[in-house]
């Protein structure tokens, strides 16, 4: 089963490394491998969230996500998306943006000799609005999860009070809006505030729109994402697919920005982040679904959402203060790891209780 799920990712990884070697020699091969590892480490919580949605989709839409969705993730989010940001924010033509990406200044300098900013510089300059958009989308996802009352809680001392407070209608919108305003006022340069506010509002609108479209075809509501639909098909499956792609976009930009600390070559970034990293994230998602891991380790979903909440806050903070990508990755791993350990301990307690109940003598008469 493991080989069947991860086989394609392994093949793609080998081919990508070969292409990287042919493209730029041993250095390019090493960089592509490092970027692949970076993407998987940053996106493991994304895989857990993907699995919670994917398991509610029909087999047809699961295949769409694992085929067309991979192409969108590889070429759309890791290659075209950064280029499109440069087109829009810098007012360049698509051809010129591609030229800048493929032909950086000597020594990876931030500017060309004529004073024109490099592709990396233009993309980094667009970070505030992208961080605001992605941060708001992820924050809405997190808040809708923790404000929903549920039978199983992980951090019960915190999740249960938040669920009680969450009975107030539209509380997630209120909290997210306050967070956006505080970010704009306290962390954003004055000349960027309007842009950050607009981008954050767009992130909120996109989340509400996708969630609302999903709820039109629901049979059972689910917090933390579009409405839960068992084996969703047709339009419901499409909206769950759309939700996953927007979620992937919110996650991917942080990885793209982090990749520039390693290399500014878009081809190597596409090979490492896209083909290697995105393929393995997809395989991990499928593995979680096929093995029923989320049902067996019930706190993983909670840990992933807390990791998403932390990532949203980090994205907001990064608008005004640089946050090392290693911190972002470690925070997510810490939440997922803690949730996994808690799930294992919970399962052991339940097994021990079951054994003890079987050992109790049956009353006579």
CSV table of N, CA, C and O in Angstrom, one decimal, residues 223-338:
chain,number,residue,atom,x,y,z
A,223,UNK,N,-17.3,22.0,10.9
A,223,UNK,CA,-16.5,23.3,11.2
A,223,UNK,C,-15.1,23.2,10.6
A,223,UNK,O,-14.6,22.2,10.4
A,224,UNK,N,-14.5,24.4,10.4
A,224,UNK,CA,-13.2,24.5,9.9
A,224,UNK,C,-13.0,24.4,8.4
A,224,UNK,O,-11.9,24.4,8.0
A,225,UNK,N,-14.0,24.4,7.7
A,225,UNK,CA,-13.9,24.3,6.2
A,225,UNK,C,-15.2,24.3,5.6
A,225,UNK,O,-16.3,24.5,6.2
A,226,UNK,N,-15.3,24.0,4.3
A,226,UNK,CA,-16.6,23.9,3.7
A,226,UNK,C,-17.5,22.8,4.3
A,226,UNK,O,-17.0,21.9,5.0
A,227,UNK,N,-18.8,22.8,4.1
A,227,UNK,CA,-19.6,21.9,4.8
A,227,UNK,C,-19.3,20.5,4.4
A,227,UNK,O,-18.9,20.1,3.3
A,228,UNK,N,-19.4,19.6,5.4
A,228,UNK,CA,-19.1,18.2,5.3
A,228,UNK,C,-20.1,17.5,4.4
A,228,UNK,O,-21.3,17.6,4.7
A,229,UNK,N,-19.7,16.9,3.4
A,229,UNK,CA,-20.6,16.1,2.5
A,229,UNK,C,-20.0,14.8,2.3
A,229,UNK,O,-18.9,14.7,1.7
A,230,UNK,N,-20.6,13.7,2.8
A,230,UNK,CA,-20.1,12.4,2.6
A,230,UNK,C,-20.0,12.0,1.2
A,230,UNK,O,-21.0,12.0,0.5
A,231,UNK,N,-18.8,11.7,0.7
A,231,UNK,CA,-18.6,11.3,-0.7
A,231,UNK,C,-19.2,12.3,-1.6
A,231,UNK,O,-20.0,12.0,-2.5
A,232,UNK,N,-18.8,13.5,-1.5
A,232,UNK,CA,-19.3,14.6,-2.3
A,232,UNK,C,-19.1,14.4,-3.8
A,232,UNK,O,-18.0,14.0,-4.2
A,233,UNK,N,-20.1,14.7,-4.5
A,233,UNK,CA,-20.0,14.5,-6.0
A,233,UNK,C,-20.5,15.8,-6.6
A,233,UNK,O,-21.0,16.7,-6.0
A,234,UNK,N,-20.4,15.9,-7.9
A,234,UNK,CA,-21.0,17.0,-8.7
A,234,UNK,C,-20.5,18.4,-8.2
A,234,UNK,O,-19.3,18.6,-8.0
A,235,UNK,N,-21.4,19.3,-8.0
A,235,UNK,CA,-21.0,20.7,-7.6
A,235,UNK,C,-20.4,20.7,-6.2
A,235,UNK,O,-19.5,21.5,-6.0
A,236,UNK,N,-20.9,19.8,-5.3
A,236,UNK,CA,-20.3,19.8,-4.0
A,236,UNK,C,-18.9,19.4,-4.0
A,236,UNK,O,-18.0,20.0,-3.4
A,237,UNK,N,-18.6,18.4,-4.8
A,237,UNK,CA,-17.2,17.9,-5.0
A,237,UNK,C,-16.3,19.0,-5.6
A,237,UNK,O,-15.2,19.2,-5.2
A,238,UNK,N,-16.9,19.7,-6.5
A,238,UNK,CA,-16.1,20.8,-7.2
A,238,UNK,C,-15.8,21.9,-6.2
A,238,UNK,O,-14.6,22.4,-6.2
A,239,UNK,N,-16.7,22.3,-5.3
A,239,UNK,CA,-16.4,23.3,-4.3
A,239,UNK,C,-15.4,22.9,-3.3
A,239,UNK,O,-14.6,23.7,-2.8
A,240,UNK,N,-15.5,21.6,-2.9
A,240,UNK,CA,-14.5,21.1,-2.0
A,240,UNK,C,-13.1,21.1,-2.7
A,240,UNK,O,-12.1,21.4,-2.1
A,241,UNK,N,-13.1,20.8,-4.0
A,241,UNK,CA,-11.8,20.8,-4.7
A,241,UNK,C,-11.3,22.3,-4.8
A,241,UNK,O,-10.1,22.5,-4.6
A,242,UNK,N,-12.2,23.2,-5.1
A,242,UNK,CA,-11.8,24.6,-5.1
A,242,UNK,C,-11.3,25.1,-3.8
A,242,UNK,O,-10.3,25.8,-3.7
A,243,UNK,N,-11.9,24.6,-2.7
A,243,UNK,CA,-11.5,25.0,-1.4
A,243,UNK,C,-10.0,24.5,-1.1
A,243,UNK,O,-9.2,25.2,-0.6
A,244,UNK,N,-9.8,23.3,-1.5
A,244,UNK,CA,-8.4,22.7,-1.3
A,244,UNK,C,-7.4,23.5,-2.1
A,244,UNK,O,-6.3,23.7,-1.6
A,245,UNK,N,-7.7,24.0,-3.3
A,245,UNK,CA,-6.8,24.7,-4.1
A,245,UNK,C,-6.5,26.1,-3.5
A,245,UNK,O,-5.3,26.6,-3.5
A,246,UNK,N,-7.5,26.8,-3.0
A,246,UNK,CA,-7.3,28.1,-2.4
A,246,UNK,C,-6.5,27.9,-1.1
A,246,UNK,O,-5.6,28.7,-0.8
A,247,UNK,N,-6.8,26.8,-0.4
A,247,UNK,CA,-6.0,26.5,0.8
A,247,UNK,C,-4.5,26.3,0.5
A,247,UNK,O,-3.6,26.8,1.2
A,248,UNK,N,-4.3,25.5,-0.6
A,248,UNK,CA,-2.9,25.3,-1.0
A,248,UNK,C,-2.2,26.5,-1.4
A,248,UNK,O,-1.0,26.7,-1.1
A,249,UNK,N,-2.9,27.5,-2.0
A,249,UNK,CA,-2.3,28.7,-2.4
A,249,UNK,C,-1.9,29.5,-1.1
A,249,UNK,O,-0.8,30.1,-1.1
A,250,UNK,N,-2.7,29.5,-0.1
A,250,UNK,CA,-2.4,30.2,1.1
A,250,UNK,C,-1.2,29.6,1.8
A,250,UNK,O,-0.4,30.3,2.4
A,251,UNK,N,-1.0,28.3,1.7
A,251,UNK,CA,0.2,27.7,2.3
A,251,UNK,C,1.4,27.9,1.4
A,251,UNK,O,2.5,28.0,1.9
A,252,UNK,N,1.2,27.8,0.1
A,252,UNK,CA,2.4,27.7,-0.8
A,252,UNK,C,3.2,29.0,-0.9
A,252,UNK,O,4.4,28.9,-1.1
A,253,UNK,N,2.6,30.1,-0.7
A,253,UNK,CA,3.4,31.4,-0.9
A,253,UNK,C,4.4,31.5,0.2
A,253,UNK,O,5.5,32.0,-0.1
A,254,UNK,N,4.2,31.0,1.4
A,254,UNK,CA,5.2,31.1,2.4
A,254,UNK,C,6.4,30.2,2.0
A,254,UNK,O,7.5,30.6,2.2
A,255,UNK,N,6.1,29.1,1.4
A,255,UNK,CA,7.2,28.2,0.9
A,255,UNK,C,8.0,28.9,-0.2
A,255,UNK,O,9.2,28.7,-0.3
A,256,UNK,N,7.3,29.6,-1.1
A,256,UNK,CA,7.9,30.2,-2.2
A,256,UNK,C,8.8,31.3,-1.8
A,256,UNK,O,10.0,31.4,-2.2
A,257,UNK,N,8.4,32.1,-0.8
A,257,UNK,CA,9.2,33.2,-0.3
A,257,UNK,C,10.4,32.6,0.4
A,257,UNK,O,11.6,33.1,0.3
A,258,UNK,N,10.2,31.5,1.2
A,258,UNK,CA,11.3,30.9,1.9
A,258,UNK,C,12.3,30.3,0.9
A,258,UNK,O,13.5,30.2,1.2
A,259,UNK,N,11.8,29.8,-0.2
A,259,UNK,CA,12.7,29.2,-1.2
A,259,UNK,C,13.8,30.2,-1.7
A,259,UNK,O,14.9,29.9,-2.1
A,260,UNK,N,13.4,31.5,-1.8
A,260,UNK,CA,14.4,32.5,-2.3
A,260,UNK,C,15.6,32.7,-1.3
A,260,UNK,O,16.6,33.3,-1.7
A,261,UNK,N,15.4,32.2,-0.1
A,261,UNK,CA,16.6,32.2,0.8
A,261,UNK,C,17.6,31.2,0.4
A,261,UNK,O,18.8,31.2,0.8
A,262,UNK,N,17.2,30.3,-0.5
A,262,UNK,CA,18.0,29.2,-1.0
A,262,UNK,C,18.5,29.4,-2.4
A,262,UNK,O,19.6,29.3,-2.8
A,263,UNK,N,17.5,29.8,-3.3
A,263,UNK,CA,17.8,30.1,-4.7
A,263,UNK,C,16.7,30.9,-5.3
A,263,UNK,O,15.5,30.9,-4.8
A,264,UNK,N,17.1,31.8,-6.2
A,264,UNK,CA,16.1,32.6,-6.9
A,264,UNK,C,15.7,32.0,-8.3
A,264,UNK,O,14.9,32.6,-9.0
A,265,UNK,N,16.3,30.9,-8.7
A,265,UNK,CA,16.0,30.3,-10.0
A,265,UNK,C,14.6,29.7,-10.0
A,265,UNK,O,14.4,28.7,-9.2
A,266,UNK,N,13.7,30.2,-10.8
A,266,UNK,CA,12.3,29.6,-10.8
A,266,UNK,C,12.2,28.2,-11.2
A,266,UNK,O,11.3,27.5,-10.9
A,267,UNK,N,13.2,27.8,-12.1
A,267,UNK,CA,13.1,26.4,-12.5
A,267,UNK,C,13.4,25.4,-11.4
A,267,UNK,O,12.7,24.4,-11.2
A,268,UNK,N,14.5,25.7,-10.6
A,268,UNK,CA,14.8,24.9,-9.5
A,268,UNK,C,13.7,24.9,-8.4
A,268,UNK,O,13.4,23.9,-7.8
A,269,UNK,N,13.1,26.1,-8.2
A,269,UNK,CA,12.0,26.2,-7.3
A,269,UNK,C,10.8,25.4,-7.7
A,269,UNK,O,10.2,24.7,-6.9
A,270,UNK,N,10.5,25.4,-9.0
A,270,UNK,CA,9.4,24.6,-9.5
A,270,UNK,C,9.7,23.1,-9.3
A,270,UNK,O,8.8,22.3,-9.0
A,271,UNK,N,11.0,22.7,-9.6
A,271,UNK,CA,11.3,21.3,-9.4
A,271,UNK,C,11.3,20.9,-8.0
A,271,UNK,O,10.8,19.8,-7.6
A,272,UNK,N,11.9,21.7,-7.1
A,272,UNK,CA,12.0,21.3,-5.7
A,272,UNK,C,10.6,21.5,-4.9
A,272,UNK,O,10.1,20.5,-4.4
A,273,UNK,N,10.1,22.7,-4.9
A,273,UNK,CA,8.8,22.9,-4.2
A,273,UNK,C,7.7,22.2,-4.9
A,273,UNK,O,6.8,21.7,-4.2
A,274,UNK,N,7.6,22.4,-6.2
A,274,UNK,CA,6.5,21.8,-7.0
A,274,UNK,C,6.5,20.4,-7.2
A,274,UNK,O,5.7,19.6,-6.5
A,275,UNK,N,7.4,19.9,-8.1
A,275,UNK,CA,7.3,18.5,-8.4
A,275,UNK,C,7.7,17.6,-7.2
A,275,UNK,O,7.0,16.6,-7.0
A,276,UNK,N,8.7,17.9,-6.5
A,276,UNK,CA,9.1,17.0,-5.4
A,276,UNK,C,8.2,17.2,-4.2
A,276,UNK,O,7.6,16.3,-3.7
A,277,UNK,N,8.2,18.5,-3.7
A,277,UNK,CA,7.5,18.8,-2.5
A,277,UNK,C,6.0,18.6,-2.6
A,277,UNK,O,5.4,17.9,-1.8
A,278,UNK,N,5.4,19.2,-3.6
A,278,UNK,CA,3.9,19.1,-3.7
A,278,UNK,C,3.4,17.6,-4.0
A,278,UNK,O,2.4,17.2,-3.5
A,279,UNK,N,4.2,16.9,-4.7
A,279,UNK,CA,3.8,15.5,-5.0
A,279,UNK,C,3.9,14.7,-3.7
A,279,UNK,O,3.0,13.9,-3.4
A,280,UNK,N,4.9,14.9,-2.8
A,280,UNK,CA,4.9,14.1,-1.6
A,280,UNK,C,3.8,14.6,-0.6
A,280,UNK,O,3.3,13.8,0.2
A,281,UNK,N,3.5,15.9,-0.6
A,281,UNK,CA,2.4,16.4,0.2
A,281,UNK,C,1.1,15.7,-0.2
A,281,UNK,O,0.3,15.3,0.6
A,282,UNK,N,0.9,15.5,-1.5
A,282,UNK,CA,-0.3,14.9,-2.0
A,282,UNK,C,-0.3,13.4,-1.6
A,282,UNK,O,-1.3,12.8,-1.2
A,283,UNK,N,0.9,12.7,-1.7
A,283,UNK,CA,0.9,11.3,-1.3
A,283,UNK,C,0.7,11.2,0.2
A,283,UNK,O,0.0,10.2,0.6
A,284,UNK,N,1.2,12.1,1.0
A,284,UNK,CA,0.9,12.0,2.5
A,284,UNK,C,-0.6,12.2,2.7
A,284,UNK,O,-1.1,11.5,3.6
A,285,UNK,N,-1.2,13.1,2.0
A,285,UNK,CA,-2.6,13.3,2.1
A,285,UNK,C,-3.4,12.0,1.8
A,285,UNK,O,-4.3,11.6,2.6
A,286,UNK,N,-3.1,11.3,0.7
A,286,UNK,CA,-3.7,10.1,0.3
A,286,UNK,C,-3.5,9.0,1.4
A,286,UNK,O,-4.4,8.2,1.7
A,287,UNK,N,-2.2,8.9,1.9
A,287,UNK,CA,-1.9,7.9,2.9
A,287,UNK,C,-2.8,8.1,4.1
A,287,UNK,O,-3.3,7.1,4.7
A,288,UNK,N,-2.9,9.3,4.6
A,288,UNK,CA,-3.8,9.6,5.7
A,288,UNK,C,-5.2,9.2,5.5
A,288,UNK,O,-5.9,8.7,6.4
A,289,UNK,N,-5.7,9.4,4.3
A,289,UNK,CA,-7.1,9.0,4.0
A,289,UNK,C,-7.2,7.5,3.9
A,289,UNK,O,-8.1,6.9,4.5
A,290,UNK,N,-6.3,6.8,3.1
A,290,UNK,CA,-6.4,5.4,2.9
A,290,UNK,C,-6.2,4.6,4.2
A,290,UNK,O,-6.9,3.6,4.4
A,291,UNK,N,-5.3,5.0,5.0
A,291,UNK,CA,-5.1,4.3,6.3
A,291,UNK,C,-6.0,4.7,7.4
A,291,UNK,O,-6.0,4.1,8.5
A,292,UNK,N,-6.9,5.6,7.2
A,292,UNK,CA,-7.8,6.0,8.3
A,292,UNK,C,-7.1,6.6,9.4
A,292,UNK,O,-7.5,6.5,10.6
A,293,UNK,N,-6.0,7.3,9.2
A,293,UNK,CA,-5.1,7.8,10.2
A,293,UNK,C,-5.9,8.9,11.1
A,293,UNK,O,-5.7,8.9,12.3
A,294,UNK,N,-6.7,9.7,10.4
A,294,UNK,CA,-7.4,10.7,11.2
A,294,UNK,C,-8.4,10.2,12.2
A,294,UNK,O,-8.7,10.7,13.2
A,295,UNK,N,-9.0,9.0,11.8
A,295,UNK,CA,-9.9,8.4,12.7
A,295,UNK,C,-9.2,7.7,13.8
A,295,UNK,O,-9.7,7.6,14.9
A,296,UNK,N,-8.0,7.2,13.5
A,296,UNK,CA,-7.3,6.4,14.6
A,296,UNK,C,-6.6,7.4,15.5
A,296,UNK,O,-6.6,7.2,16.7
A,297,UNK,N,-6.0,8.5,15.0
A,297,UNK,CA,-5.4,9.5,15.8
A,297,UNK,C,-6.2,10.8,15.8
A,297,UNK,O,-6.0,11.7,15.0
A,298,UNK,N,-7.2,10.8,16.7
A,298,UNK,CA,-8.3,11.8,16.6
A,298,UNK,C,-7.8,13.2,16.9
A,298,UNK,O,-8.6,14.1,16.5
A,299,UNK,N,-6.7,13.4,17.5
A,299,UNK,CA,-6.3,14.8,17.8
A,299,UNK,C,-5.4,15.4,16.6
A,299,UNK,O,-5.1,16.6,16.7
A,300,UNK,N,-5.1,14.6,15.6
A,300,UNK,CA,-4.3,15.2,14.5
A,300,UNK,C,-5.0,16.4,13.8
A,300,UNK,O,-4.3,17.4,13.5
A,301,UNK,N,-6.3,16.3,13.6
A,301,UNK,CA,-7.0,17.4,13.0
A,301,UNK,C,-6.9,18.6,13.9
A,301,UNK,O,-6.8,19.7,13.4
A,302,UNK,N,-7.1,18.4,15.2
A,302,UNK,CA,-7.0,19.6,16.1
A,302,UNK,C,-5.6,20.2,16.0
A,302,UNK,O,-5.4,21.4,15.9
A,303,UNK,N,-4.5,19.4,16.1
A,303,UNK,CA,-3.2,19.9,16.0
A,303,UNK,C,-2.9,20.6,14.7
A,303,UNK,O,-2.2,21.7,14.7
A,304,UNK,N,-3.4,20.1,13.6
A,304,UNK,CA,-3.3,20.8,12.3
A,304,UNK,C,-3.9,22.1,12.3
A,304,UNK,O,-3.4,23.1,11.8
A,305,UNK,N,-5.1,22.2,12.9
A,305,UNK,CA,-5.8,23.5,12.9
A,305,UNK,C,-5.1,24.5,13.8
A,305,UNK,O,-5.0,25.7,13.5
A,306,UNK,N,-4.5,24.1,14.9
A,306,UNK,CA,-3.8,25.0,15.8
A,306,UNK,C,-2.5,25.4,15.1
A,306,UNK,O,-2.0,26.6,15.2
A,307,UNK,N,-1.9,24.5,14.3
A,307,UNK,CA,-0.7,24.9,13.5
A,307,UNK,C,-1.1,25.9,12.4
A,307,UNK,O,-0.3,26.9,12.2
A,308,UNK,N,-2.3,25.8,11.9
A,308,UNK,CA,-2.8,26.8,10.9
A,308,UNK,C,-3.0,28.1,11.5
A,308,UNK,O,-2.7,29.2,11.0
A,309,UNK,N,-3.6,28.1,12.8
A,309,UNK,CA,-3.7,29.3,13.5
A,309,UNK,C,-2.4,30.0,13.8
A,309,UNK,O,-2.3,31.3,13.6
A,310,UNK,N,-1.4,29.2,14.2
A,310,UNK,CA,-0.1,29.8,14.4
A,310,UNK,C,0.5,30.4,13.1
A,310,UNK,O,1.1,31.4,13.1
A,311,UNK,N,0.3,29.6,12.0
A,311,UNK,CA,0.8,30.1,10.7
A,311,UNK,C,0.2,31.4,10.3
A,311,UNK,O,0.8,32.3,9.8
A,312,UNK,N,-1.1,31.5,10.5
A,312,UNK,CA,-1.8,32.8,10.2
A,312,UNK,C,-1.3,34.0,11.0
A,312,UNK,O,-1.0,35.0,10.4
A,313,UNK,N,-1.0,33.7,12.3
A,313,UNK,CA,-0.4,34.8,13.1
A,313,UNK,C,1.0,35.1,12.6
A,313,UNK,O,1.4,36.3,12.6
A,314,UNK,N,1.8,34.1,12.3
A,314,UNK,CA,3.1,34.3,11.8
A,314,UNK,C,3.1,35.2,10.5
A,314,UNK,O,3.9,36.0,10.3
A,315,UNK,N,2.1,34.9,9.6
A,315,UNK,CA,2.0,35.6,8.4
A,315,UNK,C,1.7,37.1,8.7
A,315,UNK,O,2.3,38.0,8.0
A,316,UNK,N,0.8,37.3,9.6
A,316,UNK,CA,0.5,38.7,10.0
A,316,UNK,C,1.8,39.4,10.5
A,316,UNK,O,2.1,40.5,10.2
A,317,UNK,N,2.5,38.7,11.4
A,317,UNK,CA,3.7,39.3,12.0
A,317,UNK,C,4.7,39.6,11.0
A,317,UNK,O,5.4,40.6,11.0
A,318,UNK,N,4.8,38.7,10.0
A,318,UNK,CA,5.9,38.8,9.0
A,318,UNK,C,5.7,40.0,8.1
A,318,UNK,O,6.6,40.4,7.4
A,319,UNK,N,4.5,40.7,8.2
A,319,UNK,CA,4.3,41.9,7.4
A,319,UNK,C,5.2,43.0,7.9
A,319,UNK,O,5.7,43.8,7.1
A,320,UNK,N,5.5,43.0,9.2
A,320,UNK,CA,6.3,44.0,9.8
A,320,UNK,C,7.7,43.6,10.3
A,320,UNK,O,8.6,44.3,10.5
A,321,UNK,N,7.8,42.2,10.6
A,321,UNK,CA,9.0,41.7,11.2
A,321,UNK,C,9.3,40.4,10.4
A,321,UNK,O,8.5,39.5,10.2
A,322,UNK,N,10.6,40.2,10.0
A,322,UNK,CA,11.0,39.0,9.3
A,322,UNK,C,10.9,37.8,10.3
A,322,UNK,O,11.4,37.9,11.4
A,323,UNK,N,10.3,36.8,9.8
A,323,UNK,CA,10.2,35.5,10.6
A,323,UNK,C,10.9,34.4,9.8
A,323,UNK,O,10.6,34.2,8.6
A,324,UNK,N,11.9,33.8,10.4
A,324,UNK,CA,12.7,32.8,9.7
A,324,UNK,C,11.7,31.6,9.4
A,324,UNK,O,10.9,31.2,10.2
A,325,UNK,N,11.9,31.1,8.2
A,325,UNK,CA,11.1,30.0,7.7
A,325,UNK,C,11.2,28.7,8.6
A,325,UNK,O,10.3,27.9,8.7
A,326,UNK,N,12.4,28.6,9.2
A,326,UNK,CA,12.6,27.4,10.1
A,326,UNK,C,11.6,27.5,11.3
A,326,UNK,O,11.1,26.4,11.7
A,327,UNK,N,11.4,28.7,11.8
A,327,UNK,CA,10.4,28.9,12.9
A,327,UNK,C,9.0,28.4,12.4
A,327,UNK,O,8.3,27.7,13.1
A,328,UNK,N,8.6,28.8,11.2
A,328,UNK,CA,7.3,28.5,10.7
A,328,UNK,C,7.2,27.0,10.6
A,328,UNK,O,6.1,26.4,11.0
A,329,UNK,N,8.2,26.3,10.1
A,329,UNK,CA,8.1,24.9,9.9
A,329,UNK,C,8.1,24.1,11.2
A,329,UNK,O,7.3,23.2,11.4
A,330,UNK,N,8.9,24.6,12.2
A,330,UNK,CA,9.0,23.9,13.5
A,330,UNK,C,7.7,24.1,14.3
A,330,UNK,O,7.3,23.2,15.0
A,331,UNK,N,7.1,25.2,14.2
A,331,UNK,CA,5.8,25.4,14.9
A,331,UNK,C,4.8,24.4,14.4
A,331,UNK,O,4.1,23.8,15.3
A,332,UNK,N,4.7,24.3,13.1
A,332,UNK,CA,3.7,23.3,12.6
A,332,UNK,C,4.0,21.9,13.0
A,332,UNK,O,3.2,21.1,13.4
A,333,UNK,N,5.3,21.5,12.9
A,333,UNK,CA,5.7,20.2,13.3
A,333,UNK,C,5.5,19.9,14.8
A,333,UNK,O,5.1,18.8,15.2
A,334,UNK,N,5.7,21.0,15.6
A,334,UNK,CA,5.5,20.8,17.1
A,334,UNK,C,4.0,20.6,17.4
A,334,UNK,O,3.7,19.7,18.2
A,335,UNK,N,3.1,21.3,16.8
A,335,UNK,CA,1.7,21.1,17.0
A,335,UNK,C,1.2,19.7,16.5
A,335,UNK,O,0.5,19.0,17.2
A,336,UNK,N,1.7,19.3,15.3
A,336,UNK,CA,1.3,18.0,14.8
A,336,UNK,C,1.9,16.9,15.7
A,336,UNK,O,1.2,15.9,16.0
A,337,UNK,N,3.1,17.0,16.0
A,337,UNK,CA,3.8,16.0,16.9
A,337,UNK,C,3.1,15.9,18.2
A,337,UNK,O,2.9,14.7,18.7
A,338,UNK,N,2.8,17.0,18.8
A,338,UNK,CA,2.1,16.9,20.1
A,338,UNK,C,0.7,16.3,20.0
A,338,UNK,O,0.3,15.5,20.9
